[in-house]
mmCIF file of C-alpha atoms and ligand atoms in Angstrom:
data_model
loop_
_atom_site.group_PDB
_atom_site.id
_atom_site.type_symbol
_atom_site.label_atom_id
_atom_site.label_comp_id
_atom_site.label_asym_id
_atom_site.label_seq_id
_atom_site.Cartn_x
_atom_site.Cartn_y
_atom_site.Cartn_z
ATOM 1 C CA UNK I 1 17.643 -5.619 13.525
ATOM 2 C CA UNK I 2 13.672 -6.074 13.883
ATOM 3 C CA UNK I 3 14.180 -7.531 17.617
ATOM 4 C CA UNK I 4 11.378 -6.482 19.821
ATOM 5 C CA UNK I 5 9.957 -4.880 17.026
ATOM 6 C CA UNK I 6 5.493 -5.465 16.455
ATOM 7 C CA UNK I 7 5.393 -7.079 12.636
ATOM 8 C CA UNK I 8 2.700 -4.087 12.222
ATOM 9 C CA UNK I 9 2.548 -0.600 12.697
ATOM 10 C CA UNK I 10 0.201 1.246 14.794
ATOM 11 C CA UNK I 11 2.181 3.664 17.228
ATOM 12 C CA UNK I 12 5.607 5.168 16.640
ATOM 13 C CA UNK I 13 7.330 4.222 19.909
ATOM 14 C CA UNK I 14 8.680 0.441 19.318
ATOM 15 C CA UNK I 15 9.717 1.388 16.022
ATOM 16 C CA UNK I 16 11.847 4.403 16.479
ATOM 17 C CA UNK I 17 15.220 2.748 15.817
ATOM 18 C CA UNK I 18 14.081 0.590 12.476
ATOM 19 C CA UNK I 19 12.985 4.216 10.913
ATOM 20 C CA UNK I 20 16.432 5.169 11.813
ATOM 21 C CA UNK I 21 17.851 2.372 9.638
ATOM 22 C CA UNK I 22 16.313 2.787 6.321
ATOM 23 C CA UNK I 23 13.190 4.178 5.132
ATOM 24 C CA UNK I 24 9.834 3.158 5.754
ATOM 25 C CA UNK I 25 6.743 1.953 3.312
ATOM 26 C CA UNK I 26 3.621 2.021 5.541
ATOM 27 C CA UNK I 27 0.634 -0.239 3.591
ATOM 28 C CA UNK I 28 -2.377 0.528 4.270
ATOM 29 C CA UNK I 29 -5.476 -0.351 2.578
ATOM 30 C CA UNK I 30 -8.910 0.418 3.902
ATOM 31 C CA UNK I 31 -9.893 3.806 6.179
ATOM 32 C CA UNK I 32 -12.944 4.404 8.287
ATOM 33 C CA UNK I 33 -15.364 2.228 10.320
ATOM 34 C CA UNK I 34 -15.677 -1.216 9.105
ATOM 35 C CA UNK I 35 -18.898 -2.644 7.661
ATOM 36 C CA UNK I 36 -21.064 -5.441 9.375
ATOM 37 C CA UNK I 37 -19.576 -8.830 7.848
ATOM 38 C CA UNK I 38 -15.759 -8.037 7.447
ATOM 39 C CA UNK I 39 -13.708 -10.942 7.370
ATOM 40 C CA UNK I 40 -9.793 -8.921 7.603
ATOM 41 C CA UNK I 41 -10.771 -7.030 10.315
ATOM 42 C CA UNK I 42 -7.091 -5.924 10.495
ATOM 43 C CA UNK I 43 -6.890 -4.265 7.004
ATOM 44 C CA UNK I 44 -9.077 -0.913 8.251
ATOM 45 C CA UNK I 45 -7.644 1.501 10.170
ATOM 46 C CA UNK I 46 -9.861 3.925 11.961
ATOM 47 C CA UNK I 47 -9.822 7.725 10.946
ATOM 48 C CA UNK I 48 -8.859 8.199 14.775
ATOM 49 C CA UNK I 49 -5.978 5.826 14.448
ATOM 50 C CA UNK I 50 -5.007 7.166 10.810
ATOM 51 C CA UNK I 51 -5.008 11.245 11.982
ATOM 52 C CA UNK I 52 -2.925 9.501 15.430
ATOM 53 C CA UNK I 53 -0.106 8.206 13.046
ATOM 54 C CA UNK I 54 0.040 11.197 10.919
ATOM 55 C CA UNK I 55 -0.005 13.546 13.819
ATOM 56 C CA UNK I 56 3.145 11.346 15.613
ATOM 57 C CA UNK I 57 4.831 10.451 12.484
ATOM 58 C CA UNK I 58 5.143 14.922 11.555
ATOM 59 C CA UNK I 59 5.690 15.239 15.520
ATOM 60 C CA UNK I 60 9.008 13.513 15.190
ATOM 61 C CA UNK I 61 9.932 15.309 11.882
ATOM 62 C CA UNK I 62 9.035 12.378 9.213
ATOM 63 C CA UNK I 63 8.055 13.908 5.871
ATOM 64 C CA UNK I 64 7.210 12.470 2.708
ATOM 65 C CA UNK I 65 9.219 14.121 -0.489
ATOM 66 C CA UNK I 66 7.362 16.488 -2.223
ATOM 67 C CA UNK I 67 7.260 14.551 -5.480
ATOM 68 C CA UNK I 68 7.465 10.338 -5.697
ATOM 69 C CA UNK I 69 8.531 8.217 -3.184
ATOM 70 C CA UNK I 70 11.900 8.443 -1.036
ATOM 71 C CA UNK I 71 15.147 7.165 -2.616
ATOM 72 C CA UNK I 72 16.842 4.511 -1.220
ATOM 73 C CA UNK I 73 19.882 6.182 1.052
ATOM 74 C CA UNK I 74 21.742 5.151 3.659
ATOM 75 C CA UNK I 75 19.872 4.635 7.144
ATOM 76 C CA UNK I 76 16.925 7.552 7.106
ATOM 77 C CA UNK I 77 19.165 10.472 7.795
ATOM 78 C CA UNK I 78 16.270 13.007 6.062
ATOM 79 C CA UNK I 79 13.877 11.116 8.537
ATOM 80 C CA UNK I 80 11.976 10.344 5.013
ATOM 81 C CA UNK I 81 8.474 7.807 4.774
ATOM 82 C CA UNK I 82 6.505 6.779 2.210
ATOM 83 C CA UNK I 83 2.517 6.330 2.658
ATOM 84 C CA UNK I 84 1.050 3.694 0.436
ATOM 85 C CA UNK I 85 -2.374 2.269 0.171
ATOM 86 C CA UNK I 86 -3.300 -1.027 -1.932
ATOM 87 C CA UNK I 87 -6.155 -1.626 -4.272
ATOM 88 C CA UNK I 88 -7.838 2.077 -4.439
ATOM 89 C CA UNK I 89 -11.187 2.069 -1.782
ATOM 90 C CA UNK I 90 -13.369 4.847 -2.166
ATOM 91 C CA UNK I 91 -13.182 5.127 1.590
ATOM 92 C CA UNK I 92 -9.175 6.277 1.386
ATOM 93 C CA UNK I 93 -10.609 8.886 -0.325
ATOM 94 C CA UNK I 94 -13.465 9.724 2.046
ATOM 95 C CA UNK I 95 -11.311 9.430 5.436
ATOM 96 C CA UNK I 96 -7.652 9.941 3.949
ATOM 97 C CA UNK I 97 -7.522 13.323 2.024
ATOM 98 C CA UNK I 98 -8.334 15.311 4.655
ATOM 99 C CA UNK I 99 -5.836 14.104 7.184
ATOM 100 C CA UNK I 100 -3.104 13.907 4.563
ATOM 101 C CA UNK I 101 -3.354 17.419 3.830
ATOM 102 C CA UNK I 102 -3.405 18.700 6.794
ATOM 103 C CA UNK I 103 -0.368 16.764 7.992
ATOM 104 C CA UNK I 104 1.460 17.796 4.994
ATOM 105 C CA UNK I 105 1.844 14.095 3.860
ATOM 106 C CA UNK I 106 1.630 12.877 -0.009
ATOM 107 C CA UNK I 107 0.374 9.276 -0.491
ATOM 108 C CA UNK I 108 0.565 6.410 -3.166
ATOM 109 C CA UNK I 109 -2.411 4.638 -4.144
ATOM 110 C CA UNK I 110 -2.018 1.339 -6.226
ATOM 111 C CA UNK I 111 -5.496 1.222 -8.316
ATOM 112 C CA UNK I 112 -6.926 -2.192 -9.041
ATOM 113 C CA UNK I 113 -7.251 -0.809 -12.726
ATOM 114 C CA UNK I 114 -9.698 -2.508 -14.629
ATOM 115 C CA UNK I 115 -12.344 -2.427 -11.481
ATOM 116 C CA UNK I 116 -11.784 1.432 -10.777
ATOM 117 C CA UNK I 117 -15.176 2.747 -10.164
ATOM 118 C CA UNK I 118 -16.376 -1.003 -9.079
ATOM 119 C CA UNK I 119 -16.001 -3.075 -6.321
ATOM 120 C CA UNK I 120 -13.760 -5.022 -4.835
ATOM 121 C CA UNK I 121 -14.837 -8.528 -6.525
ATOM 122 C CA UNK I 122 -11.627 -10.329 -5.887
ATOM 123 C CA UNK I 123 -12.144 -9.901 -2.531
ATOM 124 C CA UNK I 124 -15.488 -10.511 -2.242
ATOM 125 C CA UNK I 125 -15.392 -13.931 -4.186
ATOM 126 C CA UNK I 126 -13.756 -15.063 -1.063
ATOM 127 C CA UNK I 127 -16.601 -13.838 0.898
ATOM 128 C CA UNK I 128 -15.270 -10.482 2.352
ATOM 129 C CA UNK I 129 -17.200 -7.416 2.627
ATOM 130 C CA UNK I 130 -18.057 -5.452 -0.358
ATOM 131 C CA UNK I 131 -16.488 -2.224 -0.781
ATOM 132 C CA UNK I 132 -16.260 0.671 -3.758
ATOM 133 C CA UNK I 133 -13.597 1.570 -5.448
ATOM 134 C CA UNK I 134 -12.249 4.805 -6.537
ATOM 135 C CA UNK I 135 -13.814 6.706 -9.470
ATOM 136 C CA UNK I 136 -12.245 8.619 -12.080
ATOM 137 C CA UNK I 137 -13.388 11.700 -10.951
ATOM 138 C CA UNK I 138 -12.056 10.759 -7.134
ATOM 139 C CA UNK I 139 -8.466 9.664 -8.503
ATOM 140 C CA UNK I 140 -8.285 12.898 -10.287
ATOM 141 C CA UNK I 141 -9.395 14.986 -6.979
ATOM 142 C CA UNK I 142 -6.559 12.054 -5.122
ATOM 143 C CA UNK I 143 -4.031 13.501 -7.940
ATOM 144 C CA UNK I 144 -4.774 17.085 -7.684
ATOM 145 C CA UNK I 145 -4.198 16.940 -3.945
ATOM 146 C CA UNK I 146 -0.476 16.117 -4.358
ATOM 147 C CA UNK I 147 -0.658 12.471 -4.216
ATOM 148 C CA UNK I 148 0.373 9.932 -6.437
ATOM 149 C CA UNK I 149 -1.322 6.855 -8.523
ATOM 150 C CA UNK I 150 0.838 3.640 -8.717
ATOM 151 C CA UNK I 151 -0.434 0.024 -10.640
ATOM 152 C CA UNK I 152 -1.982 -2.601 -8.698
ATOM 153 C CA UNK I 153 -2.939 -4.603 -11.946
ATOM 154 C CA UNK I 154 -5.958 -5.169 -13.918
ATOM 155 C CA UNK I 155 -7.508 -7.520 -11.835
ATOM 156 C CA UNK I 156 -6.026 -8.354 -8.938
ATOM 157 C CA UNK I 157 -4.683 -11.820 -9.814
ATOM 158 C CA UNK I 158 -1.784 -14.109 -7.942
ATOM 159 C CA UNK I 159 0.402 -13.359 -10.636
ATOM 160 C CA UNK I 160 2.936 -15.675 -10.402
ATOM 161 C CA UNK I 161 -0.226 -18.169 -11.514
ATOM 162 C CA UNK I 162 -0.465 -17.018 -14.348
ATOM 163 C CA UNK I 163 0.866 -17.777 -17.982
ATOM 164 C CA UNK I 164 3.565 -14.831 -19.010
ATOM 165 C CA UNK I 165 1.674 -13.306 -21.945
ATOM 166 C CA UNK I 166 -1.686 -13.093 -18.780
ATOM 167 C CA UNK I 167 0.973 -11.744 -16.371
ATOM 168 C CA UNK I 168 2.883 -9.545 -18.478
ATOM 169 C CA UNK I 169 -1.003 -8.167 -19.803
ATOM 170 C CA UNK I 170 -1.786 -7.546 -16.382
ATOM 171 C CA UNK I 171 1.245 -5.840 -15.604
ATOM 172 C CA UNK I 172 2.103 -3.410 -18.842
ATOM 173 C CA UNK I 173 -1.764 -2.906 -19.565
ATOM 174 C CA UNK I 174 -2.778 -1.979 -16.818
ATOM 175 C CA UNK I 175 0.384 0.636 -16.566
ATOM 176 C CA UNK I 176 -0.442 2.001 -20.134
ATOM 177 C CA UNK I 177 -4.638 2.656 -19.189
ATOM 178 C CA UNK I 178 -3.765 4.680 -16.115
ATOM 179 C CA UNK I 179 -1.437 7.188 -18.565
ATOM 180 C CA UNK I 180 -3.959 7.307 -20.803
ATOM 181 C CA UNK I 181 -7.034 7.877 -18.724
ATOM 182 C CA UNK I 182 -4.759 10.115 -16.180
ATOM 183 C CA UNK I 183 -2.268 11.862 -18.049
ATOM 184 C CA UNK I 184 0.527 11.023 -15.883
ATOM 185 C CA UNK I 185 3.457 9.081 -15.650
ATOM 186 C CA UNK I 186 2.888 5.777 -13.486
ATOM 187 C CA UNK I 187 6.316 5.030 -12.443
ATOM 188 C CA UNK I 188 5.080 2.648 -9.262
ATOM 189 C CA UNK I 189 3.915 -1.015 -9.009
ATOM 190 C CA UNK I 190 2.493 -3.257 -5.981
ATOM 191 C CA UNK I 191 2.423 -7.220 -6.464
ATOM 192 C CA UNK I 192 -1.244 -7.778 -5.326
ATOM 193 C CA UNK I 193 -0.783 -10.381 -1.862
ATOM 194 C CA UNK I 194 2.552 -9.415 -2.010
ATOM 195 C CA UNK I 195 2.919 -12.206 -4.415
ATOM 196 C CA UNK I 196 5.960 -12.218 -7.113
ATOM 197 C CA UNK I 197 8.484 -13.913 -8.373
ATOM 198 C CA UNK I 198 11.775 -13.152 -10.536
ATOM 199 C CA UNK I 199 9.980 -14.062 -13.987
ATOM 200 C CA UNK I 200 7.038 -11.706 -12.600
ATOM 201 C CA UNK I 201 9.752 -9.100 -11.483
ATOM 202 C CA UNK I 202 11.041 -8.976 -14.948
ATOM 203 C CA UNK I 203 7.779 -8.559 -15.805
ATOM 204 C CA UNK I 204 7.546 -5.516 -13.978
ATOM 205 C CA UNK I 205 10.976 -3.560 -15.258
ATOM 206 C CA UNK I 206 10.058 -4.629 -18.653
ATOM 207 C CA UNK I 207 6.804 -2.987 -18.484
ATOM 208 C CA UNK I 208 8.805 0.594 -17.309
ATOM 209 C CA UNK I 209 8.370 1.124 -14.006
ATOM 210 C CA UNK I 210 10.751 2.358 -11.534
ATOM 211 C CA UNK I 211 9.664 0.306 -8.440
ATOM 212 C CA UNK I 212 7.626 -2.195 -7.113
ATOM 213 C CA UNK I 213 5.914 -3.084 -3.487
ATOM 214 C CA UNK I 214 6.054 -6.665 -1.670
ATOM 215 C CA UNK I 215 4.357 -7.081 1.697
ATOM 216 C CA UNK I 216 7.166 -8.683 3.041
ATOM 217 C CA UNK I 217 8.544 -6.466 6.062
ATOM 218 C CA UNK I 218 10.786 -4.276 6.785
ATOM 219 C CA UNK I 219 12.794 -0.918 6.227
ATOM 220 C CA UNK I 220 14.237 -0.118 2.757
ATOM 221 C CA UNK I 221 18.359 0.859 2.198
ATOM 222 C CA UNK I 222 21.170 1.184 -0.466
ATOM 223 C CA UNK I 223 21.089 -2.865 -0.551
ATOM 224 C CA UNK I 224 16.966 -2.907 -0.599
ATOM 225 C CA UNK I 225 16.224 -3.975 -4.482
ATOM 226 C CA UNK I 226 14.001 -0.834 -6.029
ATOM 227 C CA UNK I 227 11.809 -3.877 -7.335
ATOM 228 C CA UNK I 228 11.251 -5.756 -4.128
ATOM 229 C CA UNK I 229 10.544 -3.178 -1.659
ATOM 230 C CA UNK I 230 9.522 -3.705 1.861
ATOM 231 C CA UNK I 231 6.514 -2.441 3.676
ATOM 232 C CA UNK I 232 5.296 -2.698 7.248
ATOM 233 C CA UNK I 233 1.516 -2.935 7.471
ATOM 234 C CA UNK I 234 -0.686 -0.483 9.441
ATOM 235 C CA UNK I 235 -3.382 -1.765 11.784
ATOM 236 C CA UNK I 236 -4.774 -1.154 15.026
ATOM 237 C CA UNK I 237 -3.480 -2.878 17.796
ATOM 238 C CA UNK I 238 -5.446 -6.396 18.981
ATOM 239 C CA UNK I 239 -4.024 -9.347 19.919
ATOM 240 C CA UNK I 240 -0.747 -10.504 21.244
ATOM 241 C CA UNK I 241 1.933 -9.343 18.319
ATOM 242 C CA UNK I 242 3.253 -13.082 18.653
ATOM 243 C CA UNK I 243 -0.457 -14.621 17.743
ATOM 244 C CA UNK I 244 -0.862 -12.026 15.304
ATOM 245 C CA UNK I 245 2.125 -12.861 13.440
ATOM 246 C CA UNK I 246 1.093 -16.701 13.083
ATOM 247 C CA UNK I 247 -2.041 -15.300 11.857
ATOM 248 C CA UNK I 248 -0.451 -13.108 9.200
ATOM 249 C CA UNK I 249 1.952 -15.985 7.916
ATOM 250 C CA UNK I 250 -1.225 -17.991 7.237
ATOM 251 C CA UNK I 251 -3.246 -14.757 5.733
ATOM 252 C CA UNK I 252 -2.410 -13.575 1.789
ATOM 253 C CA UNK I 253 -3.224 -9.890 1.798
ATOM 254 C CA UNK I 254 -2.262 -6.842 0.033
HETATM 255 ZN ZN1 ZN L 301 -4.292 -5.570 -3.112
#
C-alpha cells in the first residue's frame, strides 16, 4: 500500500491515494526558522512550508473534526486529518496559531508536562538546541483557539525503561495535572520516541485515555488499534527519500 510513497510528508501529491485509505496523523514538532546549532534539522518545518500544507491539504477538501481527533472509519471517505505536534514548543505557538485559524484546522499538542513553561532539557542533554516550551498562559490561548491538549508525559522518558510504578507515574500523573491546571478532559496520549510496549500500552488505557500516538508510519482504519496509532512525519524535503529513511531508522524522535 505505501509503494512509491516518501516515509515523510511535505507536499500532498505522492500521497493522494494513502489519504484515500485511512486517515492521516501528521507529527509535527517544531515551527519557524531553526536556531544556530540544531542537531534534527528535520524536526522544524518552516512557516512557509507549514501555511503550504495547510493551504493544499483545505484545497483538496481535508478538514479536521470540529471537536477531537477523527474516528477510525473505513478508508477516508469524509477526507478527515488529524494535526498533531509533540512535546509543546513555544514556537508552535508563535508560527502555528495563525495559520491554523485561518485554514480552519484544529490541532493536538502533546505537552511535555512537568517542563511546561521550561525548556526542552531532554533534548538538550543530548546536545540539541535549546528551545522554550509552552506556558500556561500560551496553552490556554492554544485551547481557546479550538485546539486540543493531549499527554506527552512528565518528563519525556523511554518509557518502556522504566520500572511500572515510574512508567505508570509518568503516564496517569501527568494526565491528572493537565485536568487540573486546564480544566479539561485529556483524552489523548503520545509515547515520547514513539517508544511503547504492551505493558506500557496498558499503562496508557489504565490511566483513561482514549488514544495514543506511535511514530511508526502510516494511515489509520477500522483494523488500526486506537492505542497504537500511526503518524507520518512532516518535514521539508532534503535528501534522497531512500537515504533519508536509513537515517530515520537509526534516529529516535518524537
Ligand atoms: Zn517528544
Amino acid at each position: 500500500m505505501n509503494a512509491g510513497v516518501p516515509p515523510y510528508f511535505t507536499s500532498l501529491k505522492p500521497f493522494t491515494g494513502l489519504f484515500a485509505a485511512g486517515v492521516p496523523w501528521l507529527m509535527y514538532h517544531k515551527l519557524g526558522s531553526r536556531p544556530r546549532g540544531v542537531r534534527l534539522k528535520g524536526l522544524y518545518v518552516s512557516r512557509s512550508l507549514f501555511e503550504r500544507q495547510l493551504s493544499e491539504l483545505r484545497g483538496a477538501g481535508f478538514t479536521t473534526p470540529a471537536y477531537g481527533p477523527p474516528p477510525l472509519c473505513e478508508g477516508n471517505p469524509g477526507r478527515r486529518i488529524a494535526l498533531t505536534f509533540d512535546d509543546g514548543f513555544t514556537n508552535v505557538f508563535q508560527h502555528g496559531l495563525e495559520p491554523l485559524a485561518r485554514h480552519g484546522f484544529r490541532a493536538i499538542e502533546f505537552l511535555t508536562v512537568g517542563l511546561i513553561g521550561g525548556c526542552n532539557d531532554w533534548e538538550a542533554q543530548e546536545g540539541e538546541a535549546r528551545q522554550s516550551l509552552m506556558d500556561d498562559a500560551q496553552i490556554k490561548e492554544w485551547l481557546a483557539a479550538g485546539h486540543e491538549i493531549g499527554s506527552h508525559t512528565l518528563t519525556h522518558p523511554i518509557l518502556t525503561r522504566l520500572n511500572v510504578q515510574e512508567a505508570a507515574e509518568e503516564i496517569s500523573a501527568s494526565k491528572k495535572k493537565l485536568e487540573d491546571r486546564f480544566g479539561r478532559p485529556v483524552r489523548h496520549f503520545c509515547y515520547p520516541y514513539g517508544d511503547w510496549n504492551p505493558a506500557v500500552r496498558d499503562l496508557v488505557v489504565a490511566a483513561g485515555y482514549e488514544t495514543a500516538c506511535t511514530t511508526e508510519f502510516g494511515v489509520n482504519t477500522m483494523v488500526t488499534q486506537p492505542f497504537e496509532l500511526k503518524r507520518i512525519l512532516a518535514r521539508y524535503q532534503s535528501i534522497s527519500f531512500k537515504a533519508l529513511k536509513e537515517r530515520l531508522a537509526r534516529t529516535r524522535f518524537g
